[in-house]
CSV table of C-alpha atoms in Angstrom, one decimal:
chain,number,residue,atom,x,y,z
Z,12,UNK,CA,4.5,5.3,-62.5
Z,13,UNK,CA,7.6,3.7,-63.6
Z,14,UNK,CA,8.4,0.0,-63.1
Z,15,UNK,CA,12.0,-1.5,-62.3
Z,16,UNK,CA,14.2,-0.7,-65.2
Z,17,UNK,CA,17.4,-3.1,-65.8
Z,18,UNK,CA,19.6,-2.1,-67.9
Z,19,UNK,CA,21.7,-3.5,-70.3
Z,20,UNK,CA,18.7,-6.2,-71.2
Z,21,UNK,CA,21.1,-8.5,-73.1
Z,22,UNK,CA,24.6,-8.8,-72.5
Z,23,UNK,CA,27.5,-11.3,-74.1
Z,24,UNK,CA,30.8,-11.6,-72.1
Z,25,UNK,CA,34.1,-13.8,-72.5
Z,26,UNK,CA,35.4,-15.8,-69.6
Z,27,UNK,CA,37.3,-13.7,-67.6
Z,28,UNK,CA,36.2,-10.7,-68.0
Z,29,UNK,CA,33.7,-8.4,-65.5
Z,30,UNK,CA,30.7,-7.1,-66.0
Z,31,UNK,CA,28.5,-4.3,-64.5
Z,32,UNK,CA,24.6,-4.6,-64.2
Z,33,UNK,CA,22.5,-1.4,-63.8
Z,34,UNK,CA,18.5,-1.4,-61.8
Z,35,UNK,CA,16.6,1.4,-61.3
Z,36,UNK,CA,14.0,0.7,-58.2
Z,37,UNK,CA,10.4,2.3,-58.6
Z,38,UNK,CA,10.5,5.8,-57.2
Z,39,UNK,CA,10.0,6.0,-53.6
Z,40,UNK,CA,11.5,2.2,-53.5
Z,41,UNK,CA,14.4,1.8,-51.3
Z,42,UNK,CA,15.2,-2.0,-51.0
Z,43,UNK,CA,16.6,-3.8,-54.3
Z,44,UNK,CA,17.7,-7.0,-54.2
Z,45,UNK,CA,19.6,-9.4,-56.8
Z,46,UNK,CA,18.7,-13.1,-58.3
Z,47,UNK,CA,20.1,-15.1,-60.7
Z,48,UNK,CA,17.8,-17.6,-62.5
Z,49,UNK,CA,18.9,-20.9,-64.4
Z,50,UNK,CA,17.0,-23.6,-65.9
Z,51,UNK,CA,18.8,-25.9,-63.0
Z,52,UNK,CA,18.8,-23.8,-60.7
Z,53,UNK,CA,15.9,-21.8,-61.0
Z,54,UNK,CA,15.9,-18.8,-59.1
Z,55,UNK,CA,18.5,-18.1,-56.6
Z,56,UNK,CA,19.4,-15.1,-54.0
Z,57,UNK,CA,22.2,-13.1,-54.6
Z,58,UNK,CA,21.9,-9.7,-51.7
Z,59,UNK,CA,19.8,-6.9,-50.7
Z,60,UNK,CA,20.4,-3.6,-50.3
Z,61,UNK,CA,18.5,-1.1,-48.3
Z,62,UNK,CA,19.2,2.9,-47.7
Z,63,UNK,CA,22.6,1.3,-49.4
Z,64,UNK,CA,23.7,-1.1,-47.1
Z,65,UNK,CA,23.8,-4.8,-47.9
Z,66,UNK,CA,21.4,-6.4,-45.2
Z,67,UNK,CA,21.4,-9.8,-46.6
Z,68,UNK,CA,24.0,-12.1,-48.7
Z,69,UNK,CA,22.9,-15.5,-50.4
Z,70,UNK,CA,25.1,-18.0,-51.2
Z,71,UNK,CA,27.6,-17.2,-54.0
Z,72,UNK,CA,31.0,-16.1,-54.4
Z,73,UNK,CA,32.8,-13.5,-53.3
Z,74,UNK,CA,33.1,-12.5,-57.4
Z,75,UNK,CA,29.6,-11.4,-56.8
Z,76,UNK,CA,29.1,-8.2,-55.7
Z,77,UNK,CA,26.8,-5.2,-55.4
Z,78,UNK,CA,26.2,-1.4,-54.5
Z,79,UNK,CA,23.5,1.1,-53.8
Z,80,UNK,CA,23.7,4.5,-54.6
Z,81,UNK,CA,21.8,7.5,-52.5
Z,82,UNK,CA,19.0,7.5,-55.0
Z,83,UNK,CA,18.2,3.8,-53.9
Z,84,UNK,CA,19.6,3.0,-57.9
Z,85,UNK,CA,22.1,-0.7,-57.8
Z,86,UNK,CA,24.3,-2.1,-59.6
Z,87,UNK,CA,25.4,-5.9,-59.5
Z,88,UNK,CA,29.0,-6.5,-60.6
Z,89,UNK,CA,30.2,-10.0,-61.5
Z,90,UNK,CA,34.7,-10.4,-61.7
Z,91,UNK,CA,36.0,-13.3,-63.7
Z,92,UNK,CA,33.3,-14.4,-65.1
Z,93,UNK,CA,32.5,-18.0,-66.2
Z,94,UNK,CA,31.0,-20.3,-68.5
Z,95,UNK,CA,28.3,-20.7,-65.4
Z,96,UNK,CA,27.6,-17.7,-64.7
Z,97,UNK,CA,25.7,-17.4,-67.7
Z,98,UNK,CA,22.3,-16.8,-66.8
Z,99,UNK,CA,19.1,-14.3,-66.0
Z,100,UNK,CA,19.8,-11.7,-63.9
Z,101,UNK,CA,16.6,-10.2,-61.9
Z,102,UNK,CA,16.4,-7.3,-59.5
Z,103,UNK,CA,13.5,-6.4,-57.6
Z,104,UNK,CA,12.7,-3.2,-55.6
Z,105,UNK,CA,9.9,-2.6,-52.6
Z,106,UNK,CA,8.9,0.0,-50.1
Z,107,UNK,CA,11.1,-1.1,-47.2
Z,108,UNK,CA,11.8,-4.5,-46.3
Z,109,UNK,CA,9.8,-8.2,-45.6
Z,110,UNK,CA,6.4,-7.0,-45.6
Z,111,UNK,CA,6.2,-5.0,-48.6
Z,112,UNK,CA,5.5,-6.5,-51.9
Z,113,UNK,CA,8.5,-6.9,-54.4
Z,114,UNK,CA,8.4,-5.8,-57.9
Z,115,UNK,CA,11.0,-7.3,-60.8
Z,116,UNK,CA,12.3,-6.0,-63.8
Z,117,UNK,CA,12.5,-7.7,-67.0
Z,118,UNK,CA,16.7,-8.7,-66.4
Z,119,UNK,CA,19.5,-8.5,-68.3
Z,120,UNK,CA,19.9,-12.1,-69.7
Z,121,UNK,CA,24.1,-12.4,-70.1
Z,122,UNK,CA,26.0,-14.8,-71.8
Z,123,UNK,CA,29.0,-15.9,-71.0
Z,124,UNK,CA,31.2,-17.5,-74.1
L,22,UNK,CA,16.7,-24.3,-44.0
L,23,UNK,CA,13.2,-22.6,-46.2
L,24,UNK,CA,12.6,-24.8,-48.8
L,25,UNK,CA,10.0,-24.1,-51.5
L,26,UNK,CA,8.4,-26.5,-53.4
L,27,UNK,CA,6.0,-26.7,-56.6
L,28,UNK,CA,3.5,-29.3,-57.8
L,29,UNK,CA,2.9,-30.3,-60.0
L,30,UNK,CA,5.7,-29.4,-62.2
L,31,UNK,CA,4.2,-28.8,-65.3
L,32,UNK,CA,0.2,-28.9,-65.9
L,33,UNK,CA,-2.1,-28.5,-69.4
L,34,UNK,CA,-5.6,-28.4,-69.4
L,35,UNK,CA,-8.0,-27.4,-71.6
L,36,UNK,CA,-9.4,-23.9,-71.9
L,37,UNK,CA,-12.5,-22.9,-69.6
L,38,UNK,CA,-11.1,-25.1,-66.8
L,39,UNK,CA,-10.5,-24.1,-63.1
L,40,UNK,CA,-7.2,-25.2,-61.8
L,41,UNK,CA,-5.1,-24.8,-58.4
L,42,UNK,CA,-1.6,-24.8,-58.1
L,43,UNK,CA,0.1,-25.9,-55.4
L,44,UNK,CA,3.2,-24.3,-53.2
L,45,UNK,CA,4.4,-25.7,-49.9
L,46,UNK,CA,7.3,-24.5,-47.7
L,47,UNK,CA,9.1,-25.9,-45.0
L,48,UNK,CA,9.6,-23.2,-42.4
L,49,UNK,CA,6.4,-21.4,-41.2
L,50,UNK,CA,7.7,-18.2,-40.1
L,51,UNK,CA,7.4,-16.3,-43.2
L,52,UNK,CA,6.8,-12.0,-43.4
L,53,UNK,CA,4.4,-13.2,-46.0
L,54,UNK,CA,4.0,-15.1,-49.7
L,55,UNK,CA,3.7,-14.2,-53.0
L,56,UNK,CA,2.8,-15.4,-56.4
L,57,UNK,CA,4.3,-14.3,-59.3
L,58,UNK,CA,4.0,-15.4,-63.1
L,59,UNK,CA,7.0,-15.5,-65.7
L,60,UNK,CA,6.5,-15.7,-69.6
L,61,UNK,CA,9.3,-17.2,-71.2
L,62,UNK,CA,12.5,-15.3,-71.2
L,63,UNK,CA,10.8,-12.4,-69.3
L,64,UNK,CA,10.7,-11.1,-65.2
L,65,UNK,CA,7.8,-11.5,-63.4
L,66,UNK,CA,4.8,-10.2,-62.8
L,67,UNK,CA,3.6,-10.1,-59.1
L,68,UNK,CA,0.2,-11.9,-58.7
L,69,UNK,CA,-0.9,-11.9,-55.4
L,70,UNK,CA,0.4,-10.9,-52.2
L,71,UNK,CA,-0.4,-13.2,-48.8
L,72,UNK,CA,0.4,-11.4,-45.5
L,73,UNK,CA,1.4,-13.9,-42.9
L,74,UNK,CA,-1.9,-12.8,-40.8
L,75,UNK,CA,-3.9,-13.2,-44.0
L,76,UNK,CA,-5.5,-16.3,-45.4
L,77,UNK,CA,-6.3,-15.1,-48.8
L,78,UNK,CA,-6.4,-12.7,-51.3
L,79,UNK,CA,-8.3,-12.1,-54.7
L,80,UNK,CA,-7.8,-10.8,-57.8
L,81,UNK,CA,-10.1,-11.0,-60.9
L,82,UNK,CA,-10.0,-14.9,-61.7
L,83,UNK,CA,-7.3,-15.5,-59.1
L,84,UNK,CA,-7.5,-16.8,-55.7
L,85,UNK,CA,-4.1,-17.5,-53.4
L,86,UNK,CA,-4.4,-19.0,-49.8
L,87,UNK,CA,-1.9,-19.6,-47.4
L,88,UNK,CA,-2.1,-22.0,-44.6
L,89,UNK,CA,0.9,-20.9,-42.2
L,90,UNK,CA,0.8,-23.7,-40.0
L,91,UNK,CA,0.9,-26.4,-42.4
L,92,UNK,CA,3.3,-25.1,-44.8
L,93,UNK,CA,0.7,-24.8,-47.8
L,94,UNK,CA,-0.2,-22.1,-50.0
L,95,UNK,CA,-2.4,-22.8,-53.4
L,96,UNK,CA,-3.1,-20.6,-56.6
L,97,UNK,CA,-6.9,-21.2,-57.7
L,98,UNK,CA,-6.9,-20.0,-61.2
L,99,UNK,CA,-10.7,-19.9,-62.5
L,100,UNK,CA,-12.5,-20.0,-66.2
L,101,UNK,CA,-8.7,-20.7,-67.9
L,102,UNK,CA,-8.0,-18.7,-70.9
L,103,UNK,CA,-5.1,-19.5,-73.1
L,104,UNK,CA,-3.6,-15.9,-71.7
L,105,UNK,CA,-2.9,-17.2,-68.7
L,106,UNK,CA,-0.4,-19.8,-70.3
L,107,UNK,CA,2.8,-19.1,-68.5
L,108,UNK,CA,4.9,-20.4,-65.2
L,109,UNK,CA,3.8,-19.4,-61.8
L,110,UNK,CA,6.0,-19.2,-59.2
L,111,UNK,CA,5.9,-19.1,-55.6
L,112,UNK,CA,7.6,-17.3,-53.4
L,113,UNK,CA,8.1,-17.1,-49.7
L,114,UNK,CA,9.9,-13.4,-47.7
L,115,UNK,CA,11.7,-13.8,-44.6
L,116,UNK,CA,14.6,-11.7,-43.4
L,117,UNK,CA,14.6,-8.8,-46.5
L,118,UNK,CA,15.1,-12.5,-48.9
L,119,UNK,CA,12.9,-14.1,-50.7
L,120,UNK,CA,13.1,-18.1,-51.3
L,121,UNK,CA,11.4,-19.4,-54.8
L,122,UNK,CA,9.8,-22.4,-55.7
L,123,UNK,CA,10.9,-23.9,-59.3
L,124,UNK,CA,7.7,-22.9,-60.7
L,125,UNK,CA,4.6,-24.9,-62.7
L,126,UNK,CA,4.6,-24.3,-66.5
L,127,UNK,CA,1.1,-23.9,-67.0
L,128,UNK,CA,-0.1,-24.9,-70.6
L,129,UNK,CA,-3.8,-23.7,-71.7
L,130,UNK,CA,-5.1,-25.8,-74.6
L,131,UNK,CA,-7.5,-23.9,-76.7
């Protein structure tokens, strides 16, 4: 059984450009949801998806932003990016929602120069 | 406000050792609680997964418990082996989002 698969796994960007990040849930998954992890920050919400709606939005900027297709697959999509947006970027995928144990990929570590 | 937190931050012990790690969180209505482990530059591996009706769960040389009421969950790691080298992190679920701790880099000396 497949795991979560992020893809691009590394990524380099200039300020102000946008960038698209791709994750594929475990089959049968249909939640995915987004963090971003920093040495300072550690590791922070971005939003969930379920049956592609967004159910839950952390605390970043509206140049964050997601989707999820009909196959339960997500992308992450990041507009004028800067200097700190540089950083890991995890999804995770499980069953259905809160009670159900949440599996991560390996993230696509971007750079932003 | 959930907030998670980790201690100690970083830990080494010598190989063959048992160890606990320990997580504490502020709100106590949590779906559940989950451990996870991160080698560097990597995503994580899920541990152990605490329902909030559970008190603990096993696997292998790996023990997590969680305390609800108090706010306390630990990761008892027995017989260390330079393996398990890595940071653990804690994680509490509520509302389809999950709230991490900052971790414990766990160093094994061999």
């Amino acid at each position: 059984k497949a795991g979560v698969t992020q893809t691009p796994r590394y990524l380099i960007k200039t300020r102000g450009q946008q960038v698209t990040l791709s994750c594929s849930p475990i089959s049968g998954h249909r939640s995915v949801s987004w963090y971003q992890q920093t040495p300072g920050q550690g590791l922070q919400f971005l939003f969930e998806y379920f049956s592609e709606t967004q159910r839950n939005k952390g605390n970043f900027p509206g140049r964050f932003s997601g989707r999820q297709f009909s196959n339960s697959r997500s992308e992450m999509n990041v507009s004028t990016l800067e200097l700190g947006d540089s950083a890991l970027y995890l999804c995770a995928s499980s069953l259905a929602s809160s009670n159900t144990e949440a599996f991560f990929g390996q993230g696509t570590r971007l750079t932003v120069v | 406000k959930q907030e998670v937190t980790q201690i100690p931050a970083a830990l080494s012990v010598p190989e063959g050792e048992n160890l606990v790690l320990n997580c504490s969180f502020t709100d106590s209505a949590i779906y559940n609680l989950q451990w996870f482990r991160q080698d560097p530059g990597k995503g994580l591996t899920s541990l152990l997964l605490i329902q909030s009706s559970q008190r603990e769960q096993t696997s292998g040389r790996l023990n997590a418990s969680l305390d609800k009421s108090s706010g306390r969950s630990t990761l008892y790691i027995a017989a260390s082996q330079p393996g398990d080298s890595a940071t653990y992190l804690c994680a509490v679920n509520r509302d389809d989002k999950i709230i991490f701790g900052k971790g414990t880099r766990l160093h094994i000396l061999p």
